[in-house]
Amino acid sequence: MEKLIIMGGTKLKGTVKVSGSKNAVLPIMAASLLCDGQTVIHNVPRLRDVLVMEQVLQFLGAKTSKEGSALTIDTRGVNPQRITEVLMRKLRASNLVMGPLIARYGEVQAAYPGGCAIGSRPMDLHTKGFQNLGVQVSEKFGYIYAKGNKLAGADIHLDVPSVGATENIMMAASLIHGETILHNAAREPEIVDLQNFLNLMGAKVTGAGMDVIRILGVNRLRPVEHEVIPDRIEAGTHMLAAAVTGGKMKLIDVIPEHVEPVIAKLREAGIEVQEKDNSIEIISRQRPGPIDIKTMPYPGFPTDMQPQMMVLMSISQGTGIVSESIFENRFRHVDELRRMGAHIKLEGNLGIIKGVPKLSGALVEAPDLRAGAALVLAGMAANDITVVENVHHIDRGYENLEQKYTDLGARIVRVNNGFRS
């Protein structure tokens, strides 16, 4: 099992390129199942989650190949079959193949998906949406069975704006006769990117980025080439890395609009942020001031940035409050930050953080993807040496994270414990 050894105290300085979006590329990879032929996706990051999604597609009979950041998916040999729990449990987003398979083949059998243990993310919004489209859904022995012979567009109201359910329903409805109107849809930029991809294939989808999306079903979709948007969570993480280390960093290949909630909070904390068309510069000249955050669906402050922002709050001049309104189990990094000297008190879904002048190095474990990134940031901001274990979580969503920070002056080494993960 690999770990990162971090010698803290170095200010990050330089330019970093933001990789393609993990949360955009995964549904787009799944959407390639809607057509017959070779789809090429550009700006694909090298991540564990992308590799697992490739394995899911290969299991279904697709062929994949990678050249640089371009991923080619050939769906001409797809033969839908039961997707085993071994694959599904590796990746939450593996459930996104259900919508395309239902639309194109009329049925799917899949085990319940896995992913980070950050809280309840039930499949009921997905299955209710499918049922509204005429799909018969049953569950047995940990598998979801979905089959539909007479599918038709429908009015669908999501109880909460679920990103995954919005994407699954969009993909399913794109090949179903009639118009589907999806109310209370999630508004994330990744959903807009999926709409752009589907429309490039010949779909008729409008409204992504708003809370009502309309999908007019078509008879056939075609393979295309598409470039994935930059990863806004990676961008936000880099911005926080500059802020907590007192550094000066320029991010390129980024869409500033997608990280406005993070920019607003950094400025509130006294961090200088300069925006241009596709770049952001962060200059941290002093210890940050206190702030409060509340996680909300987009365009609110993203829950995926809460652990990283808590690191900044841990070294601020004052007391701040984090209100986590998305996932009930997203404070698993708190005990690890406490090991490093952070003063954090939890009360239900609230975290009360009293800033300290400096964190101290410690042996910590990454409990999930974003918490792991937060611990790397904490290690770079701390005195002495920090060892972050379970870094396979980090590899799920960040491409060459330690190398990018090493190039900016950080002192990070990846080593193997001698045990298999």
GROMACS .gro file of C-alpha atoms in nm:
model
  421
    1MET     CA    1   0.000   0.000   0.000
    2GLU     CA    2   0.147   0.334  -0.107
    3LYS     CA    3   0.184   0.643   0.110
    4LEU     CA    4   0.302   1.000   0.071
    5ILE     CA    5   0.577   1.147   0.286
    6ILE     CA    6   0.551   1.525   0.298
    7MET     CA    7   0.804   1.769   0.442
    8GLY     CA    8   0.600   2.080   0.512
    9GLY     CA    9   0.686   2.446   0.524
   10THR     CA   10   0.743   2.518   0.152
   11LYS     CA   11   0.548   2.791  -0.026
   12LEU     CA   12   0.411   2.667  -0.357
   13LYS     CA   13   0.513   2.888  -0.649
   14GLY     CA   14   0.465   2.851  -1.023
   15THR     CA   15   0.211   2.744  -1.285
   16VAL     CA   16  -0.006   2.432  -1.277
   17LYS     CA   17  -0.227   2.290  -1.551
   18VAL     CA   18  -0.570   2.165  -1.446
   19SER     CA   19  -0.656   1.819  -1.579
   20GLY     CA   20  -0.983   1.713  -1.739
   21SER     CA   21  -1.285   1.671  -1.513
   22LYS     CA   22  -1.333   1.333  -1.348
   23ASN     CA   23  -1.701   1.402  -1.285
   24ALA     CA   24  -1.755   1.503  -1.648
   25VAL     CA   25  -1.562   1.227  -1.823
   26LEU     CA   26  -1.728   0.936  -1.638
   27PRO     CA   27  -2.087   1.005  -1.758
   28ILE     CA   28  -1.956   1.090  -2.105
   29MET     CA   29  -1.777   0.752  -2.117
   30ALA     CA   30  -2.105   0.587  -2.018
   31ALA     CA   31  -2.295   0.787  -2.281
   32SER     CA   32  -2.071   0.639  -2.553
   33LEU     CA   33  -2.286   0.325  -2.513
   34LEU     CA   34  -2.575   0.514  -2.675
   35CYS     CA   35  -2.418   0.485  -3.020
   36ASP     CA   36  -2.258   0.221  -3.240
   37GLY     CA   37  -1.901   0.304  -3.340
   38GLN     CA   38  -1.584   0.477  -3.223
   39THR     CA   39  -1.614   0.774  -2.988
   40VAL     CA   40  -1.303   0.977  -2.906
   41ILE     CA   41  -1.287   1.175  -2.581
   42HIS     CA   42  -1.007   1.429  -2.535
   43ASN     CA   43  -0.856   1.577  -2.216
   44VAL     CA   44  -0.918   1.252  -2.025
   45PRO     CA   45  -0.726   1.241  -1.693
   46ARG     CA   46  -0.530   0.933  -1.585
   47LEU     CA   47  -0.728   0.831  -1.277
   48ARG     CA   48  -0.825   0.510  -1.102
   49ASP     CA   49  -1.194   0.593  -1.151
   50VAL     CA   50  -1.146   0.636  -1.527
   51LEU     CA   51  -0.963   0.301  -1.540
   52VAL     CA   52  -1.248   0.128  -1.357
   53MET     CA   53  -1.507   0.281  -1.591
   54GLU     CA   54  -1.298   0.152  -1.882
   55GLN     CA   55  -1.313  -0.193  -1.724
   56VAL     CA   56  -1.693  -0.169  -1.695
   57LEU     CA   57  -1.720  -0.078  -2.063
   58GLN     CA   58  -1.481  -0.356  -2.160
   59PHE     CA   59  -1.685  -0.603  -1.955
   60LEU     CA   60  -1.986  -0.502  -2.165
   61GLY     CA   61  -1.793  -0.573  -2.484
   62ALA     CA   62  -1.659  -0.230  -2.576
   63LYS     CA   63  -1.296  -0.184  -2.679
   64THR     CA   64  -1.095   0.106  -2.538
   65SER     CA   65  -0.755   0.252  -2.620
   66LYS     CA   66  -0.563   0.550  -2.486
   67GLU     CA   67  -0.315   0.778  -2.662
   68GLY     CA   68  -0.198   1.066  -2.447
   69SER     CA   69  -0.510   1.226  -2.304
   70ALA     CA   70  -0.735   1.092  -2.583
   71LEU     CA   71  -0.954   0.791  -2.505
   72THR     CA   72  -1.117   0.594  -2.790
   73ILE     CA   73  -1.422   0.381  -2.710
   74ASP     CA   74  -1.548   0.135  -2.973
   75THR     CA   75  -1.898   0.015  -2.885
   76ARG     CA   76  -1.961  -0.204  -3.190
   77GLY     CA   77  -1.912  -0.523  -2.988
   78VAL     CA   78  -2.125  -0.432  -2.686
   79ASN     CA   79  -2.335  -0.717  -2.552
   80PRO     CA   80  -2.528  -0.610  -2.241
   81GLN     CA   81  -2.505  -0.854  -1.954
   82ARG     CA   82  -2.523  -0.859  -1.578
   83ILE     CA   83  -2.257  -0.622  -1.440
   84THR     CA   84  -2.096  -0.792  -1.142
   85GLU     CA   85  -2.061  -0.644  -0.797
   86VAL     CA   86  -1.680  -0.680  -0.822
   87LEU     CA   87  -1.678  -0.402  -1.082
   88MET     CA   88  -1.973  -0.197  -0.957
   89ARG     CA   89  -1.841  -0.170  -0.603
   90LYS     CA   90  -1.516  -0.013  -0.721
   91LEU     CA   91  -1.688   0.298  -0.855
   92ARG     CA   92  -2.003   0.490  -0.768
   93ALA     CA   93  -2.033   0.631  -1.121
   94SER     CA   94  -2.053   0.280  -1.267
   95ASN     CA   95  -2.430   0.313  -1.220
   96LEU     CA   96  -2.429   0.564  -1.508
   97VAL     CA   97  -2.420   0.282  -1.765
   98MET     CA   98  -2.775   0.190  -1.664
   99GLY     CA   99  -2.947   0.476  -1.849
  100PRO     CA  100  -2.767   0.417  -2.181
  101LEU     CA  101  -2.818   0.038  -2.165
  102ILE     CA  102  -3.190   0.076  -2.092
  103ALA     CA  103  -3.234   0.324  -2.378
  104ARG     CA  104  -3.041   0.123  -2.636
  105TYR     CA  105  -3.106  -0.238  -2.536
  106GLY     CA  106  -3.419  -0.217  -2.322
  107GLU     CA  107  -3.272  -0.381  -2.013
  108VAL     CA  108  -2.988  -0.388  -1.763
  109GLN     CA  109  -2.887  -0.596  -1.462
  110ALA     CA  110  -2.633  -0.438  -1.231
  111ALA     CA  111  -2.509  -0.470  -0.876
  112TYR     CA  112  -2.540  -0.174  -0.642
  113PRO     CA  113  -2.247   0.066  -0.698
  114GLY     CA  114  -1.969   0.151  -0.453
  115GLY     CA  115  -1.749   0.462  -0.412
  116CYS     CA  116  -1.635   0.674  -0.120
  117ALA     CA  117  -1.811   0.613   0.214
  118ILE     CA  118  -1.909   0.978   0.263
  119GLY     CA  119  -2.278   0.924   0.325
  120SER     CA  120  -2.600   0.785   0.186
  121ARG     CA  121  -2.635   0.806  -0.193
  122PRO     CA  122  -2.933   0.582  -0.266
  123MET     CA  123  -3.034   0.465  -0.614
  124ASP     CA  124  -3.404   0.537  -0.564
  125LEU     CA  125  -3.397   0.866  -0.759
  126HIS     CA  126  -3.244   0.681  -1.055
  127THR     CA  127  -3.492   0.395  -1.044
  128LYS     CA  128  -3.795   0.622  -0.995
  129GLY     CA  129  -3.687   0.820  -1.298
  130PHE     CA  130  -3.654   0.500  -1.503
  131GLN     CA  131  -3.998   0.385  -1.387
  132ASN     CA  132  -4.150   0.714  -1.504
  133LEU     CA  133  -4.010   0.636  -1.849
  134GLY     CA  134  -4.188   0.299  -1.849
  135VAL     CA  135  -3.908   0.080  -1.713
  136GLN     CA  136  -3.997  -0.208  -1.483
  137VAL     CA  137  -3.750  -0.213  -1.194
  138SER     CA  138  -3.697  -0.480  -0.930
  139GLU     CA  139  -3.425  -0.549  -0.675
  140LYS     CA  140  -3.301  -0.885  -0.555
  141PHE     CA  141  -2.985  -1.010  -0.381
  142GLY     CA  142  -2.806  -0.676  -0.419
  143TYR     CA  143  -2.882  -0.642  -0.791
  144ILE     CA  144  -3.106  -0.398  -0.977
  145TYR     CA  145  -3.307  -0.547  -1.264
  146ALA     CA  146  -3.449  -0.297  -1.512
  147LYS     CA  147  -3.645  -0.381  -1.827
  148GLY     CA  148  -3.870  -0.180  -2.054
  149ASN     CA  149  -4.051  -0.276  -2.374
  150LYS     CA  150  -4.267   0.034  -2.429
  151LEU     CA  151  -4.062   0.330  -2.316
  152ALA     CA  152  -4.187   0.687  -2.358
  153GLY     CA  153  -4.094   1.036  -2.249
  154ALA     CA  154  -4.248   1.168  -1.928
  155ASP     CA  155  -4.260   1.452  -1.675
  156ILE     CA  156  -4.015   1.362  -1.398
  157HIS     CA  157  -3.972   1.549  -1.069
  158LEU     CA  158  -3.659   1.471  -0.866
  159ASP     CA  159  -3.705   1.491  -0.488
  160VAL     CA  160  -3.354   1.640  -0.462
  161PRO     CA  161  -3.127   1.766  -0.743
  162SER     CA  162  -2.916   1.451  -0.772
  163VAL     CA  163  -2.629   1.478  -1.020
  164GLY     CA  164  -2.618   1.107  -1.100
  165ALA     CA  165  -2.994   1.071  -1.140
  166THR     CA  166  -3.006   1.379  -1.363
  167GLU     CA  167  -2.734   1.234  -1.587
  168ASN     CA  168  -2.884   0.885  -1.598
  169ILE     CA  169  -3.228   1.014  -1.692
  170MET     CA  170  -3.085   1.252  -1.955
  171MET     CA  171  -2.901   0.964  -2.122
  172ALA     CA  172  -3.193   0.723  -2.107
  173ALA     CA  173  -3.443   0.978  -2.240
  174SER     CA  174  -3.222   1.077  -2.534
  175LEU     CA  175  -3.315   0.757  -2.724
  176ILE     CA  176  -3.673   0.720  -2.596
  177HIS     CA  177  -3.974   0.826  -2.804
  178GLY     CA  178  -4.134   1.152  -2.699
  179GLU     CA  179  -4.032   1.443  -2.477
  180THR     CA  180  -3.902   1.408  -2.123
  181ILE     CA  181  -3.913   1.710  -1.893
  182LEU     CA  182  -3.688   1.674  -1.588
  183HIS     CA  183  -3.776   1.907  -1.301
  184ASN     CA  184  -3.550   1.997  -1.007
  185ALA     CA  185  -3.250   1.879  -1.209
  186ALA     CA  186  -2.896   1.922  -1.081
  187ARG     CA  187  -2.718   2.223  -1.234
  188GLU     CA  188  -2.349   2.127  -1.219
  189PRO     CA  189  -2.114   2.221  -1.507
  190GLU     CA  190  -2.051   1.850  -1.568
  191ILE     CA  191  -2.418   1.812  -1.663
  192VAL     CA  192  -2.381   2.093  -1.916
  193ASP     CA  193  -2.079   1.911  -2.060
  194LEU     CA  194  -2.284   1.591  -2.087
  195GLN     CA  195  -2.560   1.784  -2.267
  196ASN     CA  196  -2.303   1.923  -2.512
  197PHE     CA  197  -2.170   1.572  -2.576
  198LEU     CA  198  -2.518   1.425  -2.629
  199ASN     CA  199  -2.619   1.704  -2.865
  200LEU     CA  200  -2.299   1.659  -3.063
  201MET     CA  201  -2.408   1.295  -3.104
  202GLY     CA  202  -2.742   1.412  -3.243
  203ALA     CA  203  -2.953   1.428  -2.927
  204LYS     CA  204  -3.198   1.710  -2.857
  205VAL     CA  205  -3.134   1.821  -2.500
  206THR     CA  206  -3.186   2.175  -2.368
  207GLY     CA  207  -3.178   2.342  -2.027
  208ALA     CA  208  -2.868   2.187  -1.867
  209GLY     CA  209  -2.734   2.428  -1.606
  210MET     CA  210  -3.092   2.520  -1.510
  211ASP     CA  211  -3.337   2.330  -1.290
  212VAL     CA  212  -3.556   2.214  -1.581
  213ILE     CA  213  -3.406   2.002  -1.859
  214ARG     CA  214  -3.598   1.897  -2.171
  215ILE     CA  215  -3.500   1.591  -2.373
  216LEU     CA  216  -3.668   1.513  -2.704
  217GLY     CA  217  -3.593   1.153  -2.792
  218VAL     CA  218  -3.433   1.066  -3.126
  219ASN     CA  219  -3.405   0.734  -3.311
  220ARG     CA  220  -3.028   0.716  -3.337
  221LEU     CA  221  -2.711   0.875  -3.203
  222ARG     CA  222  -2.373   0.883  -3.376
  223PRO     CA  223  -2.015   0.851  -3.247
  224VAL     CA  224  -1.826   1.182  -3.215
  225GLU     CA  225  -1.513   1.352  -3.079
  226HIS     CA  226  -1.544   1.567  -2.768
  227GLU     CA  227  -1.310   1.750  -2.528
  228VAL     CA  228  -1.390   1.727  -2.157
  229ILE     CA  229  -1.406   2.046  -1.947
  230PRO     CA  230  -1.137   2.118  -1.682
  231ASP     CA  231  -1.185   1.970  -1.336
  232ARG     CA  232  -1.327   2.241  -1.109
  233ILE     CA  233  -1.261   2.042  -0.790
  234GLU     CA  234  -0.897   1.988  -0.884
  235ALA     CA  235  -0.875   2.360  -0.961
  236GLY     CA  236  -1.025   2.449  -0.624
  237THR     CA  237  -0.786   2.211  -0.449
  238HIS     CA  238  -0.486   2.380  -0.616
  239MET     CA  239  -0.618   2.721  -0.513
  240LEU     CA  240  -0.641   2.605  -0.153
  241ALA     CA  241  -0.290   2.455  -0.177
  242ALA     CA  242  -0.151   2.797  -0.269
  243ALA     CA  243  -0.353   2.964   0.007
  244VAL     CA  244  -0.253   2.730   0.293
  245THR     CA  245   0.118   2.732   0.204
  246GLY     CA  246   0.141   3.110   0.163
  247GLY     CA  247   0.228   3.062  -0.202
  248LYS     CA  248   0.177   3.226  -0.539
  249MET     CA  249   0.027   2.999  -0.804
  250LYS     CA  250  -0.118   3.041  -1.151
  251LEU     CA  251  -0.375   2.788  -1.270
  252ILE     CA  252  -0.416   2.741  -1.645
  253ASP     CA  253  -0.680   2.551  -1.841
  254VAL     CA  254  -0.947   2.641  -1.588
  255ILE     CA  255  -1.294   2.795  -1.615
  256PRO     CA  256  -1.312   3.062  -1.339
  257GLU     CA  257  -1.693   3.068  -1.343
  258HIS     CA  258  -1.699   2.704  -1.227
  259VAL     CA  259  -1.503   2.784  -0.907
  260GLU     CA  260  -1.665   3.116  -0.813
  261PRO     CA  261  -1.786   2.988  -0.472
  262VAL     CA  262  -1.428   2.897  -0.380
  263ILE     CA  263  -1.292   3.225  -0.515
  264ALA     CA  264  -1.546   3.420  -0.308
  265LYS     CA  265  -1.446   3.246   0.016
  266LEU     CA  266  -1.073   3.286  -0.052
  267ARG     CA  267  -1.120   3.658  -0.103
  268GLU     CA  268  -1.328   3.675   0.214
  269ALA     CA  269  -1.034   3.514   0.397
  270GLY     CA  270  -0.797   3.780   0.262
  271ILE     CA  271  -0.638   3.575  -0.016
  272GLU     CA  272  -0.572   3.764  -0.341
  273VAL     CA  273  -0.739   3.608  -0.647
  274GLN     CA  274  -0.695   3.734  -1.002
  275GLU     CA  275  -0.918   3.591  -1.277
  276LYS     CA  276  -0.870   3.585  -1.654
  277ASP     CA  277  -1.049   3.398  -1.934
  278ASN     CA  278  -0.891   3.056  -1.870
  279SER     CA  279  -0.653   3.118  -1.581
  280ILE     CA  280  -0.658   3.209  -1.213
  281GLU     CA  281  -0.373   3.345  -1.002
  282ILE     CA  282  -0.367   3.296  -0.625
  283ILE     CA  283  -0.142   3.509  -0.401
  284SER     CA  284  -0.136   3.436  -0.028
  285ARG     CA  285   0.052   3.710   0.160
  286GLN     CA  286  -0.071   3.659   0.516
  287ARG     CA  287  -0.244   3.423   0.753
  288PRO     CA  288  -0.607   3.386   0.638
  289GLY     CA  289  -0.895   3.546   0.819
  290PRO     CA  290  -1.194   3.352   0.960
  291ILE     CA  291  -1.479   3.244   0.732
  292ASP     CA  292  -1.794   3.033   0.747
  293ILE     CA  293  -1.909   2.795   0.474
  294LYS     CA  294  -2.222   2.593   0.404
  295THR     CA  295  -2.212   2.322   0.138
  296MET     CA  296  -2.491   2.342  -0.116
  297PRO     CA  297  -2.575   2.201  -0.461
  298TYR     CA  298  -2.419   2.396  -0.748
  299PRO     CA  299  -2.388   2.693  -0.777
  300GLY     CA  300  -2.342   2.688  -0.400
  301PHE     CA  301  -2.021   2.594  -0.221
  302PRO     CA  302  -1.932   2.236  -0.328
  303THR     CA  303  -1.924   1.958  -0.072
  304ASP     CA  304  -1.621   1.819  -0.258
  305MET     CA  305  -1.425   2.129  -0.147
  306GLN     CA  306  -1.532   2.123   0.218
  307PRO     CA  307  -1.238   1.914   0.353
  308GLN     CA  308  -0.980   2.128   0.170
  309MET     CA  309  -1.140   2.452   0.290
  310MET     CA  310  -1.138   2.317   0.645
  311VAL     CA  311  -0.757   2.301   0.625
  312LEU     CA  312  -0.748   2.675   0.549
  313MET     CA  313  -0.990   2.743   0.834
  314SER     CA  314  -0.770   2.538   1.068
  315ILE     CA  315  -0.484   2.789   1.031
  316SER     CA  316  -0.698   3.105   1.016
  317GLN     CA  317  -0.697   3.398   1.256
  318GLY     CA  318  -1.022   3.328   1.435
  319THR     CA  319  -1.311   3.083   1.450
  320GLY     CA  320  -1.519   2.961   1.157
  321ILE     CA  321  -1.812   2.724   1.107
  322VAL     CA  322  -1.861   2.456   0.843
  323SER     CA  323  -2.219   2.343   0.779
  324GLU     CA  324  -2.230   2.020   0.577
  325SER     CA  325  -2.576   1.991   0.418
  326ILE     CA  326  -2.506   1.732   0.145
  327PHE     CA  327  -2.352   1.420   0.304
  328GLU     CA  328  -2.397   1.311   0.664
  329ASN     CA  329  -2.060   1.136   0.686
  330ARG     CA  330  -1.829   1.395   0.535
  331PHE     CA  331  -1.631   1.484   0.848
  332ARG     CA  332  -1.411   1.174   0.845
  333HIS     CA  333  -1.102   1.391   0.790
  334VAL     CA  334  -1.159   1.581   1.116
  335ASP     CA  335  -0.989   1.324   1.342
  336GLU     CA  336  -0.689   1.321   1.109
  337LEU     CA  337  -0.662   1.702   1.115
  338ARG     CA  338  -0.686   1.691   1.494
  339ARG     CA  339  -0.381   1.463   1.494
  340MET     CA  340  -0.202   1.750   1.322
  341GLY     CA  341  -0.303   2.000   1.590
  342ALA     CA  342  -0.624   2.142   1.442
  343HIS     CA  343  -0.886   2.261   1.692
  344ILE     CA  344  -1.215   2.130   1.553
  345LYS     CA  345  -1.537   2.055   1.740
  346LEU     CA  346  -1.823   1.865   1.577
  347GLU     CA  347  -2.189   1.918   1.658
  348GLY     CA  348  -2.410   1.717   1.423
  349ASN     CA  349  -2.360   1.854   1.073
  350LEU     CA  350  -2.160   2.150   1.202
  351GLY     CA  351  -1.784   2.179   1.238
  352ILE     CA  352  -1.653   2.461   1.458
  353ILE     CA  353  -1.291   2.540   1.374
  354LYS     CA  354  -1.069   2.761   1.590
  355GLY     CA  355  -0.762   2.852   1.390
  356VAL     CA  356  -0.410   2.777   1.512
  357PRO     CA  357  -0.089   2.946   1.390
  358LYS     CA  358   0.054   2.624   1.247
  359LEU     CA  359  -0.030   2.257   1.205
  360SER     CA  360   0.217   1.984   1.302
  361GLY     CA  361   0.324   1.685   1.097
  362ALA     CA  362   0.170   1.349   1.187
  363LEU     CA  363   0.087   1.001   1.057
  364VAL     CA  364  -0.262   1.023   0.903
  365GLU     CA  365  -0.487   0.810   0.682
  366ALA     CA  366  -0.691   0.930   0.385
  367PRO     CA  367  -1.048   0.806   0.453
  368ASP     CA  368  -1.180   0.910   0.111
  369LEU     CA  369  -1.089   1.100  -0.204
  370ARG     CA  370  -1.138   1.465  -0.106
  371ALA     CA  371  -1.032   1.411   0.254
  372GLY     CA  372  -0.709   1.260   0.121
  373ALA     CA  373  -0.641   1.571  -0.085
  374ALA     CA  374  -0.710   1.786   0.221
  375LEU     CA  375  -0.453   1.591   0.422
  376VAL     CA  376  -0.192   1.649   0.151
  377LEU     CA  377  -0.264   2.022   0.174
  378ALA     CA  378  -0.240   2.007   0.553
  379GLY     CA  379   0.092   1.824   0.529
  380MET     CA  380   0.238   2.090   0.299
  381ALA     CA  381   0.120   2.365   0.537
  382ALA     CA  382   0.245   2.191   0.854
  383ASN     CA  383   0.573   2.187   1.037
  384ASP     CA  384   0.793   1.878   1.010
  385ILE     CA  385   0.696   1.554   0.834
  386THR     CA  386   0.346   1.426   0.753
  387VAL     CA  387   0.280   1.074   0.629
  388VAL     CA  388  -0.047   1.023   0.440
  389GLU     CA  389  -0.154   0.661   0.404
  390ASN     CA  390  -0.427   0.508   0.183
  391VAL     CA  391  -0.332   0.735  -0.107
  392HIS     CA  392  -0.519   0.508  -0.350
  393HIS     CA  393  -0.822   0.721  -0.258
  394ILE     CA  394  -0.642   1.030  -0.387
  395ASP     CA  395  -0.547   0.854  -0.711
  396ARG     CA  396  -0.918   0.803  -0.783
  397GLY     CA  397  -0.968   1.171  -0.855
  398TYR     CA  398  -0.637   1.356  -0.892
  399GLU     CA  399  -0.394   1.309  -1.179
  400ASN     CA  400  -0.031   1.313  -1.058
  401LEU     CA  401  -0.117   1.531  -0.758
  402GLU     CA  402   0.215   1.497  -0.577
  403GLN     CA  403   0.411   1.549  -0.899
  404LYS     CA  404   0.223   1.870  -0.975
  405TYR     CA  405   0.299   2.001  -0.626
  406THR     CA  406   0.661   1.884  -0.641
  407ASP     CA  407   0.699   2.087  -0.960
  408LEU     CA  408   0.577   2.389  -0.760
  409GLY     CA  409   0.838   2.338  -0.488
  410ALA     CA  410   0.670   2.097  -0.248
  411ARG     CA  411   0.876   1.819  -0.091
  412ILE     CA  412   0.667   1.502  -0.139
  413VAL     CA  413   0.781   1.145  -0.191
  414ARG     CA  414   0.561   0.845  -0.272
  415VAL     CA  415   0.675   0.518  -0.119
  416ASN     CA  416   0.539   0.165  -0.088
  417ASN     CA  417   0.479   0.013   0.255
  418GLY     CA  418   0.551  -0.331   0.120
  419PHE     CA  419   0.188  -0.442   0.151
  420ARG     CA  420  -0.065  -0.475  -0.130
  421SER     CA  421  -0.367  -0.247  -0.121
   0.00000   0.00000   0.00000
